[in-house]
Amino acid sequence: MSSPPSPSPNRWFKALRRTRLGEPCLKTYPLECVELLKRARAAFQAGRTAKEGFRLAQLEAVVRMLVEHECDFVDALGRDLHKPRFETVVSELILVKNEALHAINNLKKWMQPQHVERNLSTTLDECLVVNEPLGVVLIMGTWCSPVQLCLVPLVGAIAAGNCAMINPPEYTSHTAELLHRLIPSYLDNECFHVIVTGTNDLAQIVGLKFEHVFFIGNREEAGRVAQAAALTLTPVTLVLGGKNPCYVDQQCDITTTAQRIAWARFHNAGQSAVAPDYILCHVDVKERLVQALKCCLMQFYGSDPRESRSFGRMVNLETFNRTRDLLWRSGKVAVGGQVIEAEKYIAPTILTEVVESDPIMQHEVFGPVLPILTVKNVDEAVAFINKQEKPLCVYAYSSNSKVISRLMSETSSGSFCSNDSILQSLMVVLPFGGVGASGMGSYHGRYSFDTFSHRKSCLLRGTRFECVTYLRYPPYEDRNLSLMTWASTLSQKSQGWCQIL
Amino acid sequence: MSQEQKAVARARKAFLTGRSKPLEHRIRQLKNLQRLFVERQTEISDAMKKDLNKSEVGTQLFETLGLEGEINLAIKKLKEWAAPRPVEKNLLTLSDTVYIQPEPLGVVLIIGAWNYPWAVTIQPLIGAMAAGNAAVVKPSEVCAHTSKVMEYLLPIYIDKELYPVVTGGVPETQELLRQRFDHIFYTGNSMVGRLIMEAAAKHLTPVTLELGGKSPCYIDKNCDISIACRRITWGKYTNCGQTCIAPDYILCEPSIQDRVIEEVKKSIEDFYTDNPKTCTDYGRIINQRHFKRIMAMTEDSTVAVGGDSDESDCYIAPTVLRDVKPEAKVMQEEIFGPLLPVLPVGGLDEAIKFINQGEKPLALYIFSPDKKVIKRMIDETSSGGVLANDCLVHYSVSTLPFGGVGNSGMGSYHGKFSFDQLSHLRGCLIKELKMEGVNSMRYPPHTPKKLGWARFFILKNPDLGWMGRMALLAILAVVAAVVLQVSYGGREERDINEY
């Protein structure tokens, strides 16, 4: 850590510990978390987060924090992930700013109760759905995009009127420390807390009882989070990774396709949950695709990507070793393949002659290695994709809309994008999340607000017209039932049932 | 392979053939289900009489009428619900197609409850069918006759591979929970809800839990007490109090307690005669275990109305308890029986404070003519749903999502909400391989100029409406031309260098 930590009361709760490599980093012990949770809960119950003005002020503070400390974020992510400035600003900071601005512009509308369609008997009543905050929520981001994955859910939590505990990933220690230092200076100190814990403490933290747990990470950790949440009946949102397939059709513009795929796969040194994980390439265009990808890589990162300021590094030795092993034990290297352990550097690599049983096809590739498998036609591609677990994203590149349509309707995934990658996960208007093994629940924009709200149904009746209501009271008579059934068939032409209750 | 495993495997195989997806199939199955309720009313009512002593009219009113309405709604609206849902576009996606596509999840497990067995087991099934899923239906074994009838009737009307009925007790349910589902829908109590969620967590299966809680009922001293008490009496003693949204206990000021008790007593006599035991419209407690549990709750409170019981018949009279203390046995857990405790409180403030001390309930009732009082209650407490000046009927409004929060559950259903709860709403972005020039700003090598363009295009703009969008499109076209020019210029240079 280069800059000295700023003095603040939160510091008194923290103790230094050493990582496996001897780097000092923060840790918040579970006991301290209990204390912070109590404070957040007290602040929530006092009604601090209820007013629109408070929520807007917090959201504006988030935007200010990102604008005023852009250099600090670029610096921290550079140290943690060797992330180029462009990627930090665009994929981390601008994205969060977008979400915050979208929330600010729409908060009033979102907070309004929604009046719903009424039926015959409730015409004189008020039927509405009120969006209520849940309480104190826990947000656990993962290390591939630590700022974005912690702060985008936080924007939703704030907009919905909750208090929150944010748990940035321990692997990206500089970013975690930065968030831990900055958030108390910008956001309300009672309502929002940053805690830094290890993966071993996951279950214990979740067990402290929150009203919602939002987790982004890998499947194994998600299992522990879900189990701990079940014990306290805490609803969860899980956004997990998966092997995102990418189908390249014989009918497509190979140059453009290669550019878009290369950008998606190799940004952040491949450490992205939404990047295409492997390619299913039509056998007719495989050679041209590999060639085009090679050209793109040259264009993007030059002849030696190690020298390029636009190319990142693996976050730590563990992921470096894992990715390197997958690379060495699978297929044949067509492009790249160089590794340098001291720098945690793996060159942008393309593997060909990969088969389904190769190690790289058994695990999510969280690194700059792109395996290419060949398929004879769309049927084979669809069958292959459906044999695997449901991924976070399915991608398809083709200029034939029927092919796109088939890929979309015959597979299932969290989201789908044709002729590009990743963009659907950045849009504020689309729900982003997984399904099946890639997770449950979704967020972004209005969906974040809904995830962190309880939709409370309210039916407000009057005590007049008791003469009509009497039909439902005992003693039950066939005559009354016939009347009600008849009335309900009348209204069934509009909607609903139970017309005269 | 156990029976349960086989049923789930068959359902999954049937789902993977894709036959549950086409809208015609879904509508056909829903129509068949509809015919079941029209043609088999007698068998259904007979079983309900044996299980819960429900009268034939009562069964129709509370169980099947609602289901028929939901089926009709689903058939009518299915096309709309299942259609792609377009979303707002931004500057970068003006020329793309962006929408949300609802998709089936796969195989859903529906675990029903015993208090309204048809309503709470079949209503999620309607949602599952409408959403294009396969569903394994597990009716509650506690209402033995009804679950047998369900097991016998459902396969006659609807696809028996896609929608198998699995009956049995705890071991069979545990075996089912070991299998992998794409969603589990459970109605019941929070203790078992935890176990279900834990089992689901092993496969990372999402759950919808419709649990219970102590639904408070606040009576303002200025309301029309006679009408209020009549509605509360109806809500409380229907199905002998065994309703998840029954008003569990009353909070009112001491000055109106006597009047409230008087009015409730009058209503009980109106509805169930002065000997409810002989009244056909009054039900019974489901079994001995629950009978004993409920009777134990009366021990430390004063009985104001009713109180008599008959263990051999599982009969408990409609009972009102007065001057109940918060520490009383009857206030420690959800009653789920025909005991109505009245707790005197000083006013609205004290009532709100008391409610907030407990777990979040499934329903909250408030009787008051004053809109301000109702608004305070809504704003300052939390519950699954709120109903002012009546009981239970919010369940029947299919445009209102029905579900709990906190200890009373998670997720919601009814009407379109059932469809959405049991679907996957997939975000779809359909782009083309053109306009690559605009994309080039995101590719490495990264330059400050490209960063500037990125900021301009991506950062959120306020919504400009149609005219604004047209104007922006024009500017975009000009900008795109400029960028294309720049990038083509660059590419030519590089090509030359390669030679």
Short mmCIF file of N, CA and C in Angstrom, two decimals, chain A residues 70 86 90 94 98 102 116-117 128-129 132 134 219 226-227 230-231 233-234 238 240 253 256 259-260 263 299-300 310 389-390 408 411-420 423 429-431 440 447 454-463 466 469 472-476 478 484 492 494 496-498 501, chain B residues 57 60-62 66 69 72 76 88 99-100 103 105 180 194 197-198 201-202 204 206 209 227 230-231 234 271 281 360 378 381-390 393-394 396 398-401 410 412 417 424 426-434 436 439 441-446 451 455 458-460 494:
data_model
loop_
_atom_site.label_atom_id
_atom_site.label_comp_id
_atom_site.label_asym_id
_atom_site.label_seq_id
_atom_site.Cartn_x
_atom_site.Cartn_y
_atom_site.Cartn_z
N GLU A 70 -10.93 9.60 -9.66
CA GLU A 70 -10.71 8.76 -10.84
C GLU A 70 -9.28 8.27 -10.86
N PHE A 86 -8.01 3.06 -19.78
CA PHE A 86 -9.22 3.07 -20.59
C PHE A 86 -10.25 2.10 -20.02
N VAL A 90 -13.82 3.19 -18.51
CA VAL A 90 -15.04 2.84 -19.25
C VAL A 90 -15.82 1.72 -18.58
N ILE A 94 -17.37 4.63 -15.54
CA ILE A 94 -18.50 5.19 -16.32
C ILE A 94 -19.74 4.33 -16.11
N ASN A 98 -23.19 5.75 -14.82
CA ASN A 98 -24.40 5.58 -15.61
C ASN A 98 -25.55 5.07 -14.78
N HIS A 102 -28.87 7.11 -13.91
CA HIS A 102 -30.15 6.53 -14.29
C HIS A 102 -31.07 6.44 -13.08
N VAL A 116 -52.78 -0.55 -9.63
CA VAL A 116 -52.96 -1.68 -10.54
C VAL A 116 -54.41 -1.72 -11.02
N GLU A 117 -54.59 -2.51 -12.08
CA GLU A 117 -55.92 -2.67 -12.66
C GLU A 117 -56.86 -3.25 -11.64
N LEU A 128 -53.02 -0.82 -4.79
CA LEU A 128 -51.71 -0.36 -5.21
C LEU A 128 -50.59 -1.22 -4.67
N VAL A 129 -49.44 -1.07 -5.32
CA VAL A 129 -48.25 -1.80 -4.90
C VAL A 129 -47.23 -0.76 -4.45
N GLU A 132 -41.18 -1.07 -0.93
CA GLU A 132 -40.66 -0.86 0.41
C GLU A 132 -39.21 -1.29 0.50
N LEU A 134 -35.93 -3.10 2.12
CA LEU A 134 -35.90 -4.36 2.86
C LEU A 134 -35.30 -4.19 4.24
N ARG A 219 -19.09 -20.54 -8.32
CA ARG A 219 -20.15 -21.47 -7.90
C ARG A 219 -19.93 -22.05 -6.52
N ALA A 226 -25.40 -19.57 -0.25
CA ALA A 226 -26.81 -19.97 -0.31
C ALA A 226 -27.19 -20.81 0.90
N GLN A 227 -26.30 -21.70 1.32
CA GLN A 227 -26.59 -22.54 2.49
C GLN A 227 -26.74 -21.69 3.74
N ALA A 230 -29.95 -19.81 3.70
CA ALA A 230 -31.14 -20.63 3.93
C ALA A 230 -31.44 -20.75 5.42
N LEU A 231 -30.39 -20.78 6.24
CA LEU A 231 -30.61 -20.95 7.67
C LEU A 231 -31.33 -19.77 8.28
N LEU A 233 -33.40 -17.77 6.32
CA LEU A 233 -34.45 -17.41 5.36
C LEU A 233 -34.16 -16.06 4.71
N THR A 234 -32.90 -15.88 4.28
CA THR A 234 -32.53 -14.63 3.63
C THR A 234 -32.57 -14.83 2.13
N LEU A 238 -27.68 -14.29 -6.85
CA LEU A 238 -26.37 -14.85 -7.15
C LEU A 238 -26.06 -14.62 -8.62
N LEU A 240 -23.28 -15.71 -11.07
CA LEU A 240 -22.12 -16.59 -11.09
C LEU A 240 -21.55 -16.67 -12.50
N ASP A 253 -19.27 -11.64 -41.35
CA ASP A 253 -18.10 -10.83 -41.69
C ASP A 253 -17.00 -11.19 -40.71
N THR A 256 -14.87 -8.28 -38.76
CA THR A 256 -15.57 -7.60 -37.67
C THR A 256 -15.81 -8.56 -36.51
N GLN A 259 -12.75 -8.99 -34.48
CA GLN A 259 -12.44 -7.81 -33.66
C GLN A 259 -13.29 -7.80 -32.40
N ARG A 260 -14.59 -8.05 -32.58
CA ARG A 260 -15.48 -7.97 -31.42
C ARG A 260 -15.19 -9.07 -30.42
N TRP A 263 -11.80 -8.32 -28.62
CA TRP A 263 -11.97 -7.28 -27.61
C TRP A 263 -12.62 -7.85 -26.37
N GLN A 299 -3.06 -5.88 -33.88
CA GLN A 299 -3.56 -4.52 -33.92
C GLN A 299 -3.74 -3.94 -32.53
N PHE A 300 -4.30 -4.75 -31.65
CA PHE A 300 -4.66 -4.26 -30.33
C PHE A 300 -3.43 -4.10 -29.44
N SER A 310 -2.10 -1.61 -22.93
CA SER A 310 -3.52 -1.92 -23.00
C SER A 310 -3.84 -3.33 -22.54
N GLU A 389 -24.01 -26.89 -18.61
CA GLU A 389 -24.85 -26.13 -17.68
C GLU A 389 -25.25 -24.80 -18.33
N LYS A 390 -26.38 -24.24 -17.86
CA LYS A 390 -26.83 -22.96 -18.44
C LYS A 390 -25.80 -21.88 -18.10
N MET A 408 -30.88 -18.50 -30.29
CA MET A 408 -31.53 -17.89 -29.14
C MET A 408 -32.64 -18.76 -28.58
N THR A 411 -31.55 -22.41 -26.96
CA THR A 411 -30.64 -22.52 -25.81
C THR A 411 -31.21 -21.68 -24.68
N SER A 412 -30.63 -21.86 -23.50
CA SER A 412 -31.05 -21.02 -22.38
C SER A 412 -29.82 -20.45 -21.70
N SER A 413 -29.90 -19.20 -21.30
CA SER A 413 -28.77 -18.57 -20.62
C SER A 413 -29.30 -17.35 -19.90
N GLY A 414 -28.42 -16.75 -19.06
CA GLY A 414 -28.82 -15.53 -18.36
C GLY A 414 -29.24 -14.47 -19.36
N SER A 415 -28.38 -14.23 -20.35
CA SER A 415 -28.71 -13.24 -21.38
C SER A 415 -28.15 -13.70 -22.72
N PHE A 416 -28.52 -12.95 -23.76
CA PHE A 416 -28.13 -13.35 -25.10
C PHE A 416 -27.72 -12.12 -25.90
N CYS A 417 -26.67 -12.27 -26.71
CA CYS A 417 -26.32 -11.16 -27.58
C CYS A 417 -25.88 -11.72 -28.91
N SER A 418 -26.33 -11.09 -29.99
CA SER A 418 -25.91 -11.56 -31.29
C SER A 418 -24.98 -10.52 -31.91
N ASN A 419 -23.97 -11.01 -32.59
CA ASN A 419 -23.03 -10.18 -33.32
C ASN A 419 -22.28 -9.17 -32.47
N ASP A 420 -22.17 -9.45 -31.21
CA ASP A 420 -21.30 -8.66 -30.34
C ASP A 420 -21.24 -9.41 -29.01
N LEU A 423 -21.89 -6.36 -24.36
CA LEU A 423 -22.69 -5.13 -24.29
C LEU A 423 -24.02 -5.30 -23.57
N VAL A 429 -30.99 -0.92 -19.11
CA VAL A 429 -32.40 -1.25 -19.28
C VAL A 429 -32.68 -2.74 -19.35
N LEU A 430 -31.62 -3.56 -19.46
CA LEU A 430 -31.84 -5.00 -19.53
C LEU A 430 -31.52 -5.62 -18.18
N PRO A 431 -32.34 -6.59 -17.72
CA PRO A 431 -32.00 -7.26 -16.48
C PRO A 431 -30.78 -8.14 -16.73
N MET A 440 -29.15 -16.76 -9.88
CA MET A 440 -30.58 -16.49 -9.74
C MET A 440 -30.76 -15.02 -9.39
N TYR A 447 -34.08 -3.04 -12.33
CA TYR A 447 -34.05 -4.38 -11.75
C TYR A 447 -33.26 -4.41 -10.45
N HIS A 454 -39.19 -4.60 -1.46
CA HIS A 454 -40.30 -5.53 -1.29
C HIS A 454 -41.52 -4.86 -1.89
N ARG A 455 -42.17 -5.60 -2.80
CA ARG A 455 -43.38 -5.05 -3.42
C ARG A 455 -44.55 -5.39 -2.51
N LYS A 456 -45.02 -4.40 -1.77
CA LYS A 456 -46.10 -4.66 -0.81
C LYS A 456 -47.44 -4.35 -1.46
N SER A 457 -48.33 -5.35 -1.51
CA SER A 457 -49.66 -5.13 -2.10
C SER A 457 -50.54 -4.47 -1.08
N CYS A 458 -51.26 -3.42 -1.49
CA CYS A 458 -52.16 -2.75 -0.56
C CYS A 458 -53.53 -2.65 -1.20
N LEU A 459 -54.53 -3.15 -0.49
CA LEU A 459 -55.90 -3.03 -0.96
C LEU A 459 -56.64 -2.23 0.09
N LEU A 460 -57.11 -1.04 -0.30
CA LEU A 460 -57.74 -0.16 0.68
C LEU A 460 -59.23 -0.08 0.37
N ARG A 461 -60.00 -0.70 1.22
CA ARG A 461 -61.45 -0.72 1.01
C ARG A 461 -62.13 0.26 1.94
N GLY A 462 -63.45 0.42 1.71
CA GLY A 462 -64.24 1.22 2.64
C GLY A 462 -65.21 0.29 3.33
N THR A 463 -65.94 0.80 4.27
CA THR A 463 -66.89 -0.07 4.96
C THR A 463 -68.32 0.17 4.48
N GLU A 466 -71.95 -2.71 2.42
CA GLU A 466 -71.97 -4.00 3.12
C GLU A 466 -73.06 -4.88 2.56
N THR A 469 -71.39 -7.06 0.17
CA THR A 469 -70.44 -7.98 0.78
C THR A 469 -71.13 -9.14 1.48
N ARG A 472 -71.00 -13.10 0.77
CA ARG A 472 -69.94 -14.07 1.01
C ARG A 472 -70.02 -14.71 2.40
N TYR A 473 -70.85 -14.14 3.29
CA TYR A 473 -70.86 -14.65 4.66
C TYR A 473 -71.64 -15.93 4.79
N PRO A 474 -71.26 -16.77 5.79
CA PRO A 474 -72.10 -17.91 6.09
C PRO A 474 -73.43 -17.42 6.66
N PRO A 475 -74.52 -18.18 6.77
CA PRO A 475 -74.59 -19.55 6.25
C PRO A 475 -74.49 -19.56 4.72
N TYR A 476 -73.65 -20.46 4.20
CA TYR A 476 -73.46 -20.50 2.76
C TYR A 476 -74.70 -21.08 2.13
N ASP A 478 -76.65 -22.07 -1.60
CA ASP A 478 -76.43 -22.30 -3.02
C ASP A 478 -76.83 -21.09 -3.84
N MET A 484 -72.77 -15.43 -7.12
CA MET A 484 -71.36 -15.07 -7.22
C MET A 484 -70.71 -15.68 -8.45
N GLN A 492 -65.20 -12.21 -15.80
CA GLN A 492 -64.10 -12.95 -16.39
C GLN A 492 -63.82 -12.46 -17.78
N SER A 494 -63.38 -9.42 -18.35
CA SER A 494 -62.30 -8.44 -18.18
C SER A 494 -61.10 -9.14 -17.57
N GLY A 496 -59.60 -11.50 -13.78
CA GLY A 496 -59.70 -11.81 -12.35
C GLY A 496 -60.91 -12.66 -12.00
N TRP A 497 -61.08 -12.87 -10.77
CA TRP A 497 -62.17 -13.71 -10.29
C TRP A 497 -62.73 -13.07 -9.05
N CYS A 498 -63.59 -13.81 -8.39
CA CYS A 498 -64.01 -13.41 -7.06
C CYS A 498 -64.57 -12.00 -7.08
N LEU A 501 -66.69 -10.26 -3.52
CA LEU A 501 -66.29 -10.76 -2.21
C LEU A 501 -66.30 -9.56 -1.29
N VAL B 57 -70.28 -25.82 -0.73
CA VAL B 57 -70.26 -24.43 -1.17
C VAL B 57 -68.95 -23.78 -0.74
N GLN B 60 -66.13 -24.68 -3.08
CA GLN B 60 -66.15 -23.95 -4.34
C GLN B 60 -65.72 -22.52 -4.13
N LEU B 61 -66.26 -21.90 -3.10
CA LEU B 61 -65.99 -20.50 -2.86
C LEU B 61 -64.51 -20.23 -2.64
N PHE B 62 -63.91 -21.05 -1.83
CA PHE B 62 -62.54 -20.74 -1.42
C PHE B 62 -61.47 -21.46 -2.19
N GLY B 66 -61.62 -19.60 -7.42
CA GLY B 66 -60.42 -18.80 -7.65
C GLY B 66 -59.55 -19.41 -8.73
N GLY B 69 -60.87 -18.81 -12.17
CA GLY B 69 -60.57 -17.44 -12.60
C GLY B 69 -59.14 -17.29 -13.07
N ASN B 72 -58.64 -18.90 -16.46
CA ASN B 72 -59.18 -18.05 -17.52
C ASN B 72 -58.25 -16.90 -17.84
N LYS B 76 -56.33 -16.25 -21.40
CA LYS B 76 -56.60 -15.01 -22.14
C LYS B 76 -55.33 -14.21 -22.37
N GLU B 88 -36.32 0.33 -23.48
CA GLU B 88 -35.84 1.62 -23.95
C GLU B 88 -34.46 1.51 -24.56
N TYR B 99 -34.55 -6.43 -26.20
CA TYR B 99 -35.80 -6.82 -25.53
C TYR B 99 -35.53 -7.87 -24.47
N ILE B 100 -36.58 -8.15 -23.70
CA ILE B 100 -36.51 -9.20 -22.68
C ILE B 100 -37.39 -10.35 -23.14
N GLU B 103 -38.68 -17.01 -20.77
CA GLU B 103 -38.41 -18.40 -21.15
C GLU B 103 -38.78 -19.33 -20.01
N LEU B 105 -38.27 -22.24 -17.20
CA LEU B 105 -37.09 -22.57 -16.41
C LEU B 105 -36.68 -24.03 -16.60
N ARG B 180 -32.65 -32.59 -8.54
CA ARG B 180 -32.36 -31.24 -8.95
C ARG B 180 -33.56 -30.65 -9.70
N ARG B 194 -37.19 -23.28 5.85
CA ARG B 194 -35.72 -23.24 5.97
C ARG B 194 -35.10 -24.51 5.43
N MET B 197 -35.24 -24.52 1.69
CA MET B 197 -34.27 -23.60 1.08
C MET B 197 -32.86 -24.17 1.18
N GLU B 198 -32.58 -24.86 2.30
CA GLU B 198 -31.26 -25.47 2.45
C GLU B 198 -31.04 -26.55 1.42
N ALA B 201 -30.45 -24.98 -1.84
CA ALA B 201 -29.15 -24.32 -1.95
C ALA B 201 -28.08 -25.28 -2.46
N LYS B 202 -28.25 -26.59 -2.16
CA LYS B 202 -27.23 -27.55 -2.62
C LYS B 202 -27.13 -27.57 -4.13
N LEU B 204 -28.21 -24.93 -5.94
CA LEU B 204 -28.37 -23.53 -6.33
C LEU B 204 -29.70 -23.32 -7.04
N PRO B 206 -33.36 -21.70 -7.23
CA PRO B 206 -34.12 -20.59 -6.65
C PRO B 206 -35.43 -21.11 -6.05
N LEU B 209 -41.07 -19.04 -1.44
CA LEU B 209 -41.59 -19.58 -0.19
C LEU B 209 -42.78 -18.73 0.24
N ILE B 227 -69.39 -3.45 11.45
CA ILE B 227 -68.99 -4.00 10.15
C ILE B 227 -67.58 -4.57 10.23
N ARG B 230 -67.63 -7.89 11.83
CA ARG B 230 -68.22 -8.94 10.99
C ARG B 230 -67.20 -9.44 9.98
N ARG B 231 -66.47 -8.49 9.37
CA ARG B 231 -65.49 -8.90 8.38
C ARG B 231 -64.35 -9.67 9.01
N TRP B 234 -65.50 -13.19 9.76
CA TRP B 234 -65.49 -14.00 8.55
C TRP B 234 -64.06 -14.42 8.20
N PHE B 271 -73.27 -16.29 11.71
CA PHE B 271 -72.68 -17.15 10.68
C PHE B 271 -72.84 -18.62 11.01
N ASP B 281 -71.39 -25.20 7.93
CA ASP B 281 -70.44 -24.27 7.35
C ASP B 281 -69.21 -24.05 8.23
N LYS B 360 -41.80 -9.95 10.34
CA LYS B 360 -42.69 -9.37 9.32
C LYS B 360 -43.76 -10.40 8.96
N ILE B 378 -49.19 1.77 6.75
CA ILE B 378 -48.49 1.25 5.57
C ILE B 378 -47.04 1.69 5.58
N THR B 381 -44.82 0.20 8.95
CA THR B 381 -44.65 -1.23 9.23
C THR B 381 -44.33 -1.93 7.93
N SER B 382 -43.91 -3.18 8.04
CA SER B 382 -43.64 -3.96 6.85
C SER B 382 -44.38 -5.30 6.92
N SER B 383 -44.93 -5.75 5.82
CA SER B 383 -45.61 -7.03 5.77
C SER B 383 -45.69 -7.45 4.32
N GLY B 384 -46.12 -8.72 4.08
CA GLY B 384 -46.28 -9.18 2.71
C GLY B 384 -47.27 -8.28 1.97
N GLY B 385 -48.45 -8.09 2.60
CA GLY B 385 -49.47 -7.25 1.98
C GLY B 385 -50.24 -6.51 3.06
N VAL B 386 -50.99 -5.49 2.64
CA VAL B 386 -51.79 -4.73 3.59
C VAL B 386 -53.22 -4.70 3.07
N LEU B 387 -54.18 -4.88 3.97
CA LEU B 387 -55.57 -4.75 3.55
C LEU B 387 -56.26 -3.86 4.56
N ALA B 388 -56.87 -2.80 4.05
CA ALA B 388 -57.56 -1.88 4.95
C ALA B 388 -59.06 -2.15 4.90
N ASN B 389 -59.66 -2.24 6.07
CA ASN B 389 -61.11 -2.35 6.21
C ASN B 389 -61.72 -3.62 5.66
N ASP B 390 -60.93 -4.69 5.59
CA ASP B 390 -61.50 -5.98 5.24
C ASP B 390 -60.44 -7.04 5.53
N VAL B 393 -59.50 -10.60 1.31
CA VAL B 393 -59.86 -10.47 -0.10
C VAL B 393 -58.75 -9.97 -1.02
N HIS B 394 -57.66 -9.42 -0.45
CA HIS B 394 -56.59 -8.98 -1.35
C HIS B 394 -55.99 -10.18 -2.08
N SER B 396 -57.57 -12.24 -3.70
CA SER B 396 -58.30 -12.52 -4.93
C SER B 396 -58.04 -11.51 -6.04
N SER B 398 -56.00 -10.43 -8.80
CA SER B 398 -54.86 -11.06 -9.48
C SER B 398 -53.86 -10.05 -10.02
N THR B 399 -54.19 -8.75 -9.95
CA THR B 399 -53.19 -7.78 -10.38
C THR B 399 -52.28 -7.36 -9.22
N LEU B 400 -52.56 -7.89 -8.01
CA LEU B 400 -51.70 -7.59 -6.88
C LEU B 400 -50.79 -8.78 -6.61
N PRO B 401 -49.46 -8.58 -6.48
CA PRO B 401 -48.58 -9.71 -6.20
C PRO B 401 -48.83 -10.20 -4.78
N MET B 410 -40.58 -15.38 0.56
CA MET B 410 -39.87 -14.64 -0.49
C MET B 410 -40.45 -15.02 -1.84
N SER B 412 -43.30 -13.90 -5.06
CA SER B 412 -44.73 -13.63 -5.03
C SER B 412 -45.38 -14.28 -6.24
N PHE B 417 -47.86 -12.39 -12.08
CA PHE B 417 -46.71 -12.59 -11.21
C PHE B 417 -46.34 -14.07 -11.12
N HIS B 424 -37.80 -17.44 -16.80
CA HIS B 424 -36.53 -16.71 -16.78
C HIS B 424 -36.68 -15.55 -17.76
N ARG B 426 -34.99 -13.27 -19.93
CA ARG B 426 -33.64 -13.24 -20.51
C ARG B 426 -33.44 -11.95 -21.29
N GLY B 427 -32.36 -11.23 -20.97
CA GLY B 427 -32.04 -9.99 -21.70
C GLY B 427 -31.44 -10.34 -23.05
N CYS B 428 -31.97 -9.76 -24.12
CA CYS B 428 -31.46 -10.08 -25.46
C CYS B 428 -31.09 -8.81 -26.21
N LEU B 429 -29.91 -8.83 -26.80
CA LEU B 429 -29.44 -7.72 -27.61
C LEU B 429 -29.09 -8.28 -28.98
N ILE B 430 -29.82 -7.82 -30.00
CA ILE B 430 -29.58 -8.34 -31.35
C ILE B 430 -28.91 -7.23 -32.15
N LYS B 431 -27.65 -7.44 -32.43
CA LYS B 431 -26.91 -6.44 -33.20
C LYS B 431 -26.60 -6.98 -34.58
N GLU B 432 -26.03 -6.10 -35.40
CA GLU B 432 -25.56 -6.55 -36.71
C GLU B 432 -24.07 -6.27 -36.81
N LEU B 433 -23.49 -6.86 -37.86
CA LEU B 433 -22.04 -6.72 -37.99
C LEU B 433 -21.65 -5.46 -38.74
N LYS B 434 -22.58 -4.49 -38.78
CA LYS B 434 -22.24 -3.25 -39.48
C LYS B 434 -21.84 -2.20 -38.45
N GLU B 436 -19.11 -0.82 -37.74
CA GLU B 436 -17.97 -1.21 -36.92
C GLU B 436 -17.14 0.01 -36.54
N ASN B 439 -17.71 1.13 -33.15
CA ASN B 439 -17.12 0.23 -32.16
C ASN B 439 -15.64 0.45 -31.96
N MET B 441 -13.84 2.72 -31.25
CA MET B 441 -13.35 3.54 -30.14
C MET B 441 -13.07 2.69 -28.90
N ARG B 442 -13.66 1.50 -28.81
CA ARG B 442 -13.44 0.70 -27.61
C ARG B 442 -12.24 -0.23 -27.73
N TYR B 443 -11.71 -0.40 -28.97
CA TYR B 443 -10.60 -1.35 -29.13
C TYR B 443 -9.28 -0.75 -28.72
N PRO B 444 -8.34 -1.60 -28.23
CA PRO B 444 -6.98 -1.12 -28.01
C PRO B 444 -6.33 -0.86 -29.36
N PRO B 445 -5.21 -0.21 -29.49
CA PRO B 445 -4.56 0.50 -28.37
C PRO B 445 -5.41 1.68 -27.92
N HIS B 446 -5.49 1.86 -26.59
CA HIS B 446 -6.38 2.87 -26.04
C HIS B 446 -5.72 4.24 -26.09
N LEU B 451 -11.09 7.59 -25.43
CA LEU B 451 -11.75 7.66 -24.13
C LEU B 451 -12.78 8.78 -24.12
N ARG B 455 -16.77 8.36 -23.38
CA ARG B 455 -17.53 9.11 -22.37
C ARG B 455 -18.78 9.71 -22.98
N ILE B 458 -21.39 6.75 -24.00
CA ILE B 458 -21.94 5.81 -23.04
C ILE B 458 -22.64 6.50 -21.88
N LEU B 459 -22.09 7.63 -21.45
CA LEU B 459 -22.64 8.27 -20.26
C LEU B 459 -24.09 8.63 -20.49
N LYS B 460 -24.89 8.34 -19.50
CA LYS B 460 -26.35 8.44 -19.60
C LYS B 460 -26.80 9.84 -19.91
N ARG B 494 -1.67 1.27 -41.87
CA ARG B 494 -1.09 0.04 -41.35
C ARG B 494 -0.86 -0.97 -42.45
#
